[in-house]
Amino acid sequence: MPDIIQLLPDHVANQIAAGEVVQRPSSVVKELLENAIDAKATNITLIIKEAGKLLIQVIDNGKGMSQTDARLSFERHATSKIKKAEDLFNLNTKGFRGEALASIAAIAHVDLKSKQENQELGTHIKIKGSSLIFQENTSTPKGTSIAVKNLFYNIPARRNFLKSNSIETRHIINEFQRVALAHPNISFSFYHNKSEVYNLSTSNLRQRIVAIFGKKTNEKLVPINEVTDVLEIKGFITKPEFAKKKRGEQFFFVNDRFIKNAYLNHAVTNAFESLLSNGYFPTYFLYLTVPTKSIDINIHPTKTEIKFEDEKTLYAILRSTVKHSLGQYNVAPILDFERSASFDTPYNFKDKKSDTPKVTVNPDFNPFKSDEQKATKFPYKRESTEQWEHLYTGIDIQNIEVESETVNTSLFSEEKITSKTYQIHKKYIVSSIKSGIVYINQHLAHQRILYEEFLENITVKEAMSQQLLFPLEISFNKDDIELIKEIKEDLESVGFLFDKILDDTIIVKGIPVTITESQITIIIEQLLEDIKNDVPNASFSQLDIMAKSLAKSLAIKTGTKLDLKEQEEIVNKLFICKQPDMSPFGKTTFVTEAIEEIDKKFNN
Ligand code: ADP
Ligand code: MG
């Protein structure tokens, strides 16, 4: 038999590597911004077009590259940041793999200009799908500008896989915010389709947070400061009364690198304890500094997860530091903050051998697994659904008009629910049907009803809207405002009416008839969050996400007592739905039990 193994050509290897490094436009943004920071830039500009699908450009005033380096930077494993394996344990840079530019160049059109301080002329390079188109001298300012165009132009499957512009933009804004928050001493600007999204001048941390999240944030921030032998913590938490029904604004940075860590997140949430009502999340911006030697971030290319070996110690310090700050700012009951023995324990490092926290590589890490699969490993994964349910005590559904009396789905055409209905356990509506019994889950059934109603309103564009007597002002972050602007038309088609959309406030003058004024803020917040997170099972359509989100927020809850009329209404409306048997999230809305089945149970 002939030998059959061959080495893959570089451009193929690069394309494969790109699959891991570049998942979507925001991955490119992250890599380019980090390169600019590693190059010691003090001023960085990000320009994107069409959510990065058309163009992602990063311009920095960093140290630039020599002609040879500029060409080499696109080779795989070409890096100036480490030389030997030990360097991995003493990293002071964001990058080290030397993979990003090679990967990006394999799947896009790249245009690079770069010049070092002492050079007369800079270098201009064009690369398309790993092949060099040209390299020539050019006059360009000190620093580097990299433009990445037509991402995934040669991988149609990937390109088609990209989400809507607003979702991809959201990912980019997230990356940008993380980098900008980690480096308040660098000035950043960010343009999308020529309009300015952020313009952040050099500042201190508080000013940077306020510049990103809006001026109303300032009064909410409680500073955190703690230095121990094993780590230093600084940053801010927000006062409990400003906790959100979404967990978007939670930031951990370890040595200026954004990380996600469910365990540490739990430490912070736990410190808030009873100060938060169920379903609310604290906002925080926490910066942990640990000795570089004790960190190994060489886990996977997107580098947001690090695992600390001595997580317990970190947990204890973090929890008590947050508690302490909450106490100092008189935002927690004083009793908690008597310096009791238990409170002091985490500080007893003098008496302990002070182990530096170690970070271990997760050998089971599989970048191809979905996030959800990975997350289940964490013991502290919060339940992501359901919690919002506690918030509502029930919605007055008496105002919903009964549209039709006839129940005409195929299943029920022969067996109309004519007999009386009963509610059991404030959860199910039960009724006798010709073939036996039907049990309807009131919450899921109502979700289906509302979902179809919203969809219909959206498509016929004639949602009923109720004018508010006094227009309502609601403040949002700048980036939430961006999102609201993008989905304004869709919001209008479900019945929202806006008077004005300002920089950090919206003025609402009309709302869908199905909601009450007190629910508006929470519903819009939930909606934005769902769009950002692209609710599981959602189709690609934003309108669909919106209809689902509203249905989820507004459906009567389990635990709500329903009178007869309300029960009938649910039953009637459910069975004129196009797909009555399933909630918009794919859960069964009703089950039936045939009389023969019941008979069998008596004949044993
Ligand atoms: P890494 O960042 O892991 O080293 P990259 O592929 O991102 O790998 O970059 C390769 C090399 O190109 C870097 O090590 C650096 O020397 C150089 N480089 C990339 N971007 C810039 C930049 N904006 N300014 C200066 N040098 C850069
Ligand atoms: Mg890099």
Tab-separated table of C-alpha atoms in Angstrom, residues 149-543:
chain	number	residue	atom	x	y	z
A	149	LYS	CA	-12.998	43.092	4.514
A	150	ASN	CA	-15.530	40.516	3.370
A	151	LEU	CA	-15.074	38.167	6.267
A	152	PHE	CA	-15.730	34.496	5.401
A	153	TYR	CA	-15.878	35.397	1.698
A	154	ASN	CA	-14.467	31.962	0.891
A	155	ILE	CA	-16.516	30.031	3.461
A	156	PRO	CA	-20.136	30.565	2.437
A	157	ALA	CA	-21.413	28.211	5.121
A	158	ARG	CA	-19.860	30.400	7.793
A	159	ARG	CA	-21.103	33.568	6.222
A	160	ASN	CA	-24.639	32.265	6.054
A	161	PHE	CA	-24.378	31.210	9.633
A	162	LEU	CA	-23.914	34.814	10.782
A	163	LYS	CA	-26.823	36.309	12.648
A	164	SER	CA	-28.715	39.502	11.947
A	165	ASN	CA	-26.778	42.766	11.919
A	166	SER	CA	-28.123	43.789	15.279
A	167	ILE	CA	-26.994	40.583	16.909
A	168	GLU	CA	-23.539	40.689	15.338
A	169	THR	CA	-23.224	44.369	16.281
A	170	ARG	CA	-24.166	43.459	19.808
A	171	HIS	CA	-21.323	40.940	19.973
A	172	ILE	CA	-18.934	43.575	18.676
A	173	ILE	CA	-20.108	46.155	21.185
A	174	ASN	CA	-19.609	43.589	23.941
A	175	GLU	CA	-16.033	42.937	22.889
A	176	PHE	CA	-15.351	46.620	22.528
A	177	GLN	CA	-16.749	47.372	25.977
A	178	ARG	CA	-14.679	44.674	27.595
A	179	VAL	CA	-11.474	45.975	26.073
A	180	ALA	CA	-12.351	49.607	26.759
A	181	LEU	CA	-13.213	48.835	30.388
A	182	ALA	CA	-9.947	46.988	30.877
A	183	HIS	CA	-7.937	49.966	29.592
A	184	PRO	CA	-9.311	53.304	30.733
A	185	ASN	CA	-5.871	54.828	30.139
A	186	ILE	CA	-6.248	54.309	26.391
A	187	SER	CA	-8.573	56.477	24.332
A	188	PHE	CA	-10.956	54.640	22.040
A	189	SER	CA	-13.370	55.615	19.356
A	190	PHE	CA	-15.813	53.363	17.596
A	191	TYR	CA	-17.800	54.036	14.428
A	192	HIS	CA	-20.485	51.883	12.861
A	193	ASN	CA	-21.558	52.724	9.321
A	194	LYS	CA	-19.992	56.143	9.821
A	195	SER	CA	-21.967	57.040	12.914
A	196	GLU	CA	-20.120	57.355	16.192
A	197	VAL	CA	-20.991	54.700	18.759
A	198	TYR	CA	-18.391	55.596	21.387
A	199	ASN	CA	-15.773	58.242	21.812
A	200	LEU	CA	-13.900	57.527	25.013
A	201	SER	CA	-11.096	59.774	26.121
A	202	THR	CA	-8.357	58.694	28.510
A	203	SER	CA	-9.829	58.639	31.994
A	204	ASN	CA	-9.949	56.917	35.319
A	205	LEU	CA	-11.968	53.781	35.805
A	206	ARG	CA	-15.081	55.438	37.159
A	207	GLN	CA	-15.185	57.910	34.293
A	208	ARG	CA	-14.704	55.114	31.781
A	209	ILE	CA	-17.599	53.112	33.216
A	210	VAL	CA	-19.805	56.190	33.178
A	211	ALA	CA	-18.749	57.035	29.627
A	212	ILE	CA	-19.782	53.585	28.484
A	213	PHE	CA	-22.888	52.970	30.558
A	214	GLY	CA	-24.329	56.448	30.843
A	215	LYS	CA	-24.113	59.281	33.353
A	216	LYS	CA	-26.796	57.825	35.570
A	217	THR	CA	-24.370	55.026	36.413
A	218	ASN	CA	-22.183	57.342	38.478
A	219	GLU	CA	-24.427	57.538	41.519
A	220	LYS	CA	-24.864	53.773	41.514
A	221	LEU	CA	-21.209	52.827	41.867
A	222	VAL	CA	-19.722	51.634	45.123
A	223	PRO	CA	-15.931	51.366	45.036
A	224	ILE	CA	-14.118	48.173	45.927
A	225	ASN	CA	-10.519	48.077	47.077
A	226	GLU	CA	-8.699	45.239	48.721
A	227	VAL	CA	-5.095	44.152	48.763
A	228	THR	CA	-4.120	40.749	50.130
A	229	ASP	CA	-1.073	38.582	49.695
A	230	VAL	CA	-2.689	36.538	47.004
A	231	LEU	CA	-4.587	39.089	45.028
A	232	GLU	CA	-5.617	42.665	44.641
A	233	ILE	CA	-9.189	43.622	43.909
A	234	LYS	CA	-10.352	46.988	42.712
A	235	GLY	CA	-13.316	48.259	40.794
A	236	PHE	CA	-16.958	48.904	41.496
A	237	ILE	CA	-20.145	47.182	42.349
A	238	THR	CA	-23.527	48.862	42.082
A	239	LYS	CA	-25.843	49.443	44.959
A	240	PRO	CA	-28.431	46.704	45.325
A	241	GLU	CA	-31.339	48.980	44.524
A	242	PHE	CA	-29.924	49.317	41.029
A	243	ALA	CA	-29.714	45.598	40.411
A	244	LYS	CA	-31.045	44.568	37.047
A	245	LYS	CA	-33.265	41.915	35.745
A	246	LYS	CA	-30.534	41.013	33.380
A	247	ARG	CA	-27.031	39.985	34.039
A	248	GLY	CA	-25.406	41.727	31.120
A	249	GLU	CA	-23.324	44.187	33.074
A	250	GLN	CA	-21.102	41.882	35.035
A	251	PHE	CA	-17.422	42.187	34.368
A	252	PHE	CA	-14.448	40.389	35.800
A	253	PHE	CA	-10.984	41.231	34.634
A	254	VAL	CA	-7.977	39.237	35.703
A	255	ASN	CA	-4.750	41.080	35.000
A	256	ASP	CA	-6.660	43.346	32.622
A	257	ARG	CA	-8.070	40.443	30.686
A	258	PHE	CA	-11.844	39.960	30.591
A	259	ILE	CA	-12.814	36.567	31.940
A	260	LYS	CA	-15.940	34.630	32.733
A	261	ASN	CA	-16.064	32.634	35.889
A	262	ALA	CA	-19.312	31.311	37.273
A	263	TYR	CA	-17.789	30.543	40.656
A	264	LEU	CA	-16.452	34.044	41.254
A	265	ASN	CA	-19.702	35.459	39.975
A	266	HIS	CA	-21.436	33.428	42.610
A	267	ALA	CA	-19.161	34.928	45.269
A	268	VAL	CA	-20.289	38.425	44.355
A	269	THR	CA	-23.956	37.548	44.068
A	270	ASN	CA	-23.732	35.743	47.356
A	271	ALA	CA	-22.284	38.818	49.062
A	272	PHE	CA	-25.428	40.694	48.109
A	273	GLU	CA	-27.457	37.937	49.716
A	274	SER	CA	-30.892	39.059	50.762
A	275	LEU	CA	-30.313	42.541	49.405
A	276	LEU	CA	-31.474	41.392	46.002
A	277	SER	CA	-34.893	40.123	45.166
A	278	ASN	CA	-35.233	36.921	43.316
A	279	GLY	CA	-34.352	37.179	39.671
A	280	TYR	CA	-32.264	40.331	40.029
A	281	PHE	CA	-28.562	40.479	39.303
A	282	PRO	CA	-25.961	42.872	40.642
A	283	THR	CA	-23.922	44.906	38.213
A	284	TYR	CA	-20.188	44.851	38.838
A	285	PHE	CA	-16.875	45.831	37.359
A	286	LEU	CA	-14.180	43.961	39.237
A	287	TYR	CA	-10.489	43.985	38.473
A	288	LEU	CA	-8.429	41.215	40.009
A	289	THR	CA	-4.673	41.329	39.893
A	290	VAL	CA	-2.765	38.138	40.592
A	291	PRO	CA	0.920	37.380	39.965
A	292	THR	CA	1.431	36.633	36.261
A	293	LYS	CA	3.311	33.486	37.206
A	294	SER	CA	0.195	32.071	38.763
A	295	ILE	CA	-1.900	32.333	35.663
A	296	ASP	CA	-2.061	30.078	32.705
A	297	ILE	CA	-4.516	31.473	30.252
A	298	ASN	CA	-3.368	29.033	27.614
A	299	ILE	CA	-6.675	27.290	27.564
A	300	HIS	CA	-8.384	27.982	24.319
A	301	PRO	CA	-8.131	30.568	21.609
A	302	THR	CA	-10.920	32.788	22.735
A	303	LYS	CA	-9.391	32.954	26.164
A	304	THR	CA	-12.225	34.050	28.399
A	305	GLU	CA	-12.293	31.146	30.774
A	306	ILE	CA	-9.634	30.605	33.367
A	307	LYS	CA	-9.831	28.217	36.197
A	308	PHE	CA	-8.182	28.941	39.502
A	309	GLU	CA	-6.866	26.034	41.460
A	310	ASP	CA	-7.435	27.761	44.765
A	311	GLU	CA	-10.805	29.137	43.873
A	312	LYS	CA	-12.060	28.742	47.411
A	313	THR	CA	-9.665	31.350	48.756
A	314	LEU	CA	-10.489	33.760	45.967
A	315	TYR	CA	-14.153	33.131	46.576
A	316	ALA	CA	-13.853	33.951	50.265
A	317	ILE	CA	-11.828	37.100	49.720
A	318	LEU	CA	-14.071	38.339	46.984
A	319	ARG	CA	-17.239	37.681	48.898
A	320	SER	CA	-16.082	39.407	52.050
A	321	THR	CA	-14.612	42.345	50.148
A	322	VAL	CA	-17.876	42.966	48.378
A	323	LYS	CA	-19.825	42.570	51.591
A	324	HIS	CA	-17.501	44.972	53.335
A	325	SER	CA	-17.903	47.627	50.669
A	326	LEU	CA	-21.652	47.264	50.677
A	327	GLY	CA	-21.515	47.788	54.415
A	328	GLN	CA	-19.189	50.764	54.327
A	329	TYR	CA	-21.464	52.504	51.966
A	330	ASN	CA	-24.339	51.789	54.242
A	331	VAL	CA	-26.169	49.920	51.642
A	332	ALA	CA	-26.457	46.740	53.625
A	333	PRO	CA	-27.879	46.176	57.092
A	334	ILE	CA	-25.244	47.298	59.579
A	335	LEU	CA	-25.452	44.061	61.530
A	336	ASP	CA	-23.797	42.167	58.727
A	337	PHE	CA	-20.740	44.255	59.068
A	338	GLU	CA	-19.769	44.003	62.654
A	339	ARG	CA	-16.355	42.563	62.215
A	340	SER	CA	-17.374	39.180	63.477
A	341	ALA	CA	-15.020	36.242	63.560
A	342	SER	CA	-16.597	34.660	60.556
A	343	PHE	CA	-16.259	37.831	58.603
A	344	ASP	CA	-12.563	38.081	59.411
A	345	THR	CA	-11.703	34.551	58.501
A	346	PRO	CA	-10.905	35.134	54.884
A	347	TYR	CA	-8.376	37.766	55.863
A	348	ASN	CA	-6.351	35.440	58.043
A	349	PHE	CA	-3.694	34.942	55.483
A	350	LYS	CA	-0.933	35.930	57.889
A	351	ASP	CA	-1.474	32.686	59.696
A	352	LYS	CA	-1.763	30.649	56.592
A	353	LYS	CA	0.771	29.561	54.123
A	354	SER	CA	-0.006	32.030	51.394
A	355	ASP	CA	-0.404	29.930	48.323
A	356	THR	CA	-0.724	31.904	45.194
A	357	PRO	CA	-3.793	30.890	43.279
A	358	LYS	CA	-2.965	28.585	40.453
A	359	VAL	CA	-4.717	28.292	37.234
A	360	THR	CA	-5.050	24.935	35.630
A	361	VAL	CA	-5.680	23.918	32.107
A	362	ASN	CA	-8.890	22.073	31.569
A	363	PRO	CA	-7.802	18.971	29.648
A	364	ASP	CA	-11.383	18.178	28.694
A	365	PHE	CA	-11.900	21.490	27.048
A	366	ASN	CA	-13.533	21.057	23.722
A	367	PRO	CA	-14.057	24.268	21.800
A	368	PHE	CA	-16.603	22.602	19.615
A	369	LYS	CA	-18.975	21.926	22.409
A	370	SER	CA	-21.741	24.420	22.738
A	371	ASP	CA	-21.623	26.878	25.618
A	372	GLU	CA	-24.537	25.215	27.233
A	373	GLN	CA	-22.854	21.883	27.428
A	374	LYS	CA	-19.800	23.473	28.957
A	375	ALA	CA	-21.756	25.484	31.433
A	376	THR	CA	-23.452	22.494	32.952
A	377	LYS	CA	-20.137	21.545	34.485
A	378	PHE	CA	-20.290	24.519	36.779
A	379	PRO	CA	-22.080	23.847	39.980
A	380	TYR	CA	-23.151	27.435	40.177
A	381	LYS	CA	-24.892	27.839	36.896
A	382	ARG	CA	-27.972	29.839	37.611
A	383	GLU	CA	-31.285	28.780	36.311
A	384	SER	CA	-31.645	30.977	33.342
A	385	THR	CA	-35.341	30.768	32.791
A	386	GLU	CA	-38.176	30.795	35.241
A	387	GLN	CA	-36.748	33.402	37.611
A	388	TRP	CA	-38.539	36.246	35.989
A	389	GLU	CA	-41.752	34.519	36.782
A	390	HIS	CA	-41.621	35.510	40.422
A	391	LEU	CA	-41.923	39.085	39.470
A	392	TYR	CA	-45.413	39.126	38.275
A	393	THR	CA	-48.348	38.375	40.403
A	394	GLY	CA	-50.642	37.937	37.507
A	395	ILE	CA	-52.063	39.973	34.769
A	396	ASP	CA	-55.580	41.094	34.547
A	397	ILE	CA	-56.753	39.165	31.585
A	398	GLN	CA	-60.324	40.184	31.884
A	399	ASN	CA	-59.712	42.925	29.411
A	400	ILE	CA	-58.749	40.518	26.718
A	401	GLU	CA	-61.637	40.190	24.379
A	402	VAL	CA	-62.918	36.808	23.409
A	403	GLU	CA	-62.574	36.734	19.684
A	404	SER	CA	-64.547	33.750	18.738
A	405	GLU	CA	-66.711	31.227	20.383
A	406	THR	CA	-66.158	28.433	18.011
A	407	VAL	CA	-63.358	26.088	18.694
A	408	ASN	CA	-62.312	24.723	15.396
A	409	THR	CA	-58.981	22.988	15.399
A	410	SER	CA	-58.922	19.547	13.931
A	411	LEU	CA	-58.296	17.913	17.259
A	412	PHE	CA	-61.206	19.601	18.879
A	413	SER	CA	-63.573	20.023	16.023
A	414	GLU	CA	-65.347	16.908	17.050
A	415	GLU	CA	-64.957	17.323	20.722
A	416	LYS	CA	-65.584	20.878	21.695
A	417	ILE	CA	-64.937	21.740	25.258
A	418	THR	CA	-68.456	22.430	26.180
A	419	SER	CA	-68.397	21.196	29.705
A	420	LYS	CA	-67.241	23.149	32.680
A	421	THR	CA	-63.550	23.805	33.217
A	422	TYR	CA	-61.692	23.521	36.509
A	423	GLN	CA	-58.431	24.981	37.636
A	424	ILE	CA	-56.207	22.723	39.667
A	425	HIS	CA	-53.152	23.736	41.689
A	426	LYS	CA	-53.378	27.226	40.178
A	427	LYS	CA	-51.536	25.684	37.301
A	428	TYR	CA	-53.696	23.514	35.063
A	429	ILE	CA	-57.069	23.941	33.520
A	430	VAL	CA	-58.885	20.650	33.348
A	431	SER	CA	-61.951	19.764	31.378
A	432	SER	CA	-63.828	16.794	30.120
A	433	ILE	CA	-63.774	16.156	26.381
A	434	LYS	CA	-65.582	13.554	24.320
A	435	SER	CA	-62.652	11.146	24.333
A	436	GLY	CA	-61.608	11.705	27.918
A	437	ILE	CA	-59.907	14.510	29.818
A	438	VAL	CA	-57.720	17.429	28.777
A	439	TYR	CA	-55.151	19.145	31.019
A	440	ILE	CA	-53.978	22.545	29.869
A	441	ASN	CA	-50.943	24.253	31.309
A	442	GLN	CA	-52.265	27.782	31.819
A	443	HIS	CA	-48.922	29.532	31.550
A	444	LEU	CA	-47.672	27.735	28.467
A	445	ALA	CA	-51.035	27.927	26.766
A	446	HIS	CA	-51.222	31.647	27.339
A	447	GLN	CA	-47.704	32.040	25.942
A	448	ARG	CA	-48.880	30.368	22.741
A	449	ILE	CA	-51.956	32.594	22.551
A	450	LEU	CA	-50.025	35.817	23.076
A	451	TYR	CA	-47.241	34.737	20.750
A	452	GLU	CA	-49.620	34.205	17.872
A	453	GLU	CA	-51.450	37.424	18.646
A	454	PHE	CA	-48.228	39.396	18.611
A	455	LEU	CA	-47.033	37.735	15.439
A	456	GLU	CA	-50.282	38.558	13.762
A	457	ASN	CA	-50.147	42.158	14.899
A	458	ILE	CA	-46.600	42.455	13.717
A	459	THR	CA	-47.358	41.080	10.307
A	460	VAL	CA	-50.524	43.025	9.715
A	461	LYS	CA	-48.884	46.103	11.237
A	462	GLU	CA	-51.922	47.228	13.052
A	463	ALA	CA	-51.214	46.524	16.663
A	464	MET	CA	-53.518	48.091	19.144
A	465	SER	CA	-51.778	50.721	21.125
A	466	GLN	CA	-52.930	52.563	24.221
A	467	GLN	CA	-51.838	56.164	24.618
A	468	LEU	CA	-50.243	56.967	27.944
A	469	LEU	CA	-51.700	59.894	29.793
A	470	PHE	CA	-48.228	61.049	30.715
A	471	PRO	CA	-45.389	59.995	28.437
A	472	LEU	CA	-42.945	57.838	30.322
A	473	GLU	CA	-39.215	58.546	30.451
A	474	ILE	CA	-37.018	55.500	30.783
A	475	SER	CA	-33.249	55.664	30.841
A	476	PHE	CA	-31.061	53.085	29.177
A	477	ASN	CA	-27.393	52.559	28.397
A	478	LYS	CA	-26.079	54.043	25.262
A	479	ASP	CA	-25.757	50.676	23.627
A	480	ASP	CA	-29.250	49.616	24.643
A	481	ILE	CA	-30.444	52.815	23.022
A	482	GLU	CA	-28.616	51.811	19.849
A	483	LEU	CA	-30.470	48.525	19.899
A	484	ILE	CA	-33.807	50.214	20.579
A	485	LYS	CA	-33.231	52.473	17.602
A	486	GLU	CA	-32.567	49.445	15.454
A	487	ILE	CA	-35.719	47.659	16.495
A	488	LYS	CA	-37.889	50.763	16.781
A	489	GLU	CA	-40.056	49.876	13.823
A	490	ASP	CA	-40.620	46.393	15.119
A	491	LEU	CA	-41.508	47.736	18.537
A	492	GLU	CA	-43.996	50.053	16.909
A	493	SER	CA	-45.563	47.212	15.065
A	494	VAL	CA	-46.395	45.485	18.351
A	495	GLY	CA	-47.927	48.632	19.790
A	496	PHE	CA	-45.147	50.720	21.348
A	497	LEU	CA	-45.127	54.383	20.418
A	498	PHE	CA	-42.138	56.591	21.036
A	499	ASP	CA	-42.150	60.285	21.499
A	500	LYS	CA	-38.386	60.642	21.383
A	501	ILE	CA	-35.320	58.463	21.546
A	502	LEU	CA	-32.511	60.498	23.076
A	503	ASP	CA	-28.919	59.658	23.932
A	504	ASP	CA	-29.654	57.767	27.113
A	505	THR	CA	-33.410	58.050	27.516
A	506	ILE	CA	-36.483	57.015	25.616
A	507	ILE	CA	-39.832	58.710	25.960
A	508	VAL	CA	-42.685	56.281	25.497
A	509	LYS	CA	-46.103	57.644	24.674
A	510	GLY	CA	-47.982	54.493	23.769
A	511	ILE	CA	-47.832	50.832	24.728
A	512	PRO	CA	-49.438	47.601	23.532
A	513	VAL	CA	-52.930	47.136	24.952
A	514	THR	CA	-51.898	43.872	26.542
A	515	ILE	CA	-49.449	45.421	28.973
A	516	THR	CA	-49.743	47.790	31.876
A	517	GLU	CA	-47.696	50.866	32.450
A	518	SER	CA	-45.811	49.469	35.416
A	519	GLN	CA	-44.496	46.597	33.319
A	520	ILE	CA	-42.990	48.651	30.522
A	521	THR	CA	-39.435	48.989	31.767
A	522	ILE	CA	-39.092	45.396	32.706
A	523	ILE	CA	-40.605	44.186	29.465
A	524	ILE	CA	-38.354	46.318	27.320
A	525	GLU	CA	-35.309	45.282	29.358
A	526	GLN	CA	-36.242	41.643	28.989
A	527	LEU	CA	-36.802	42.121	25.305
A	528	LEU	CA	-33.417	43.742	24.757
A	529	GLU	CA	-31.776	41.012	26.753
A	530	ASP	CA	-33.508	38.318	24.700
A	531	ILE	CA	-32.473	39.925	21.466
A	532	LYS	CA	-28.915	40.220	22.726
A	533	ASN	CA	-28.853	36.641	23.847
A	534	ASP	CA	-30.843	35.424	20.913
A	535	VAL	CA	-33.291	33.364	22.955
A	536	PRO	CA	-32.716	29.648	22.582
A	537	ASN	CA	-34.825	28.099	19.849
A	538	ALA	CA	-35.486	31.467	18.303
A	539	SER	CA	-35.530	31.533	14.572
A	540	PHE	CA	-33.401	34.098	12.850
A	541	SER	CA	-36.187	36.573	12.705
A	542	GLN	CA	-36.008	39.432	15.120
A	543	LEU	CA	-39.752	39.858	15.054
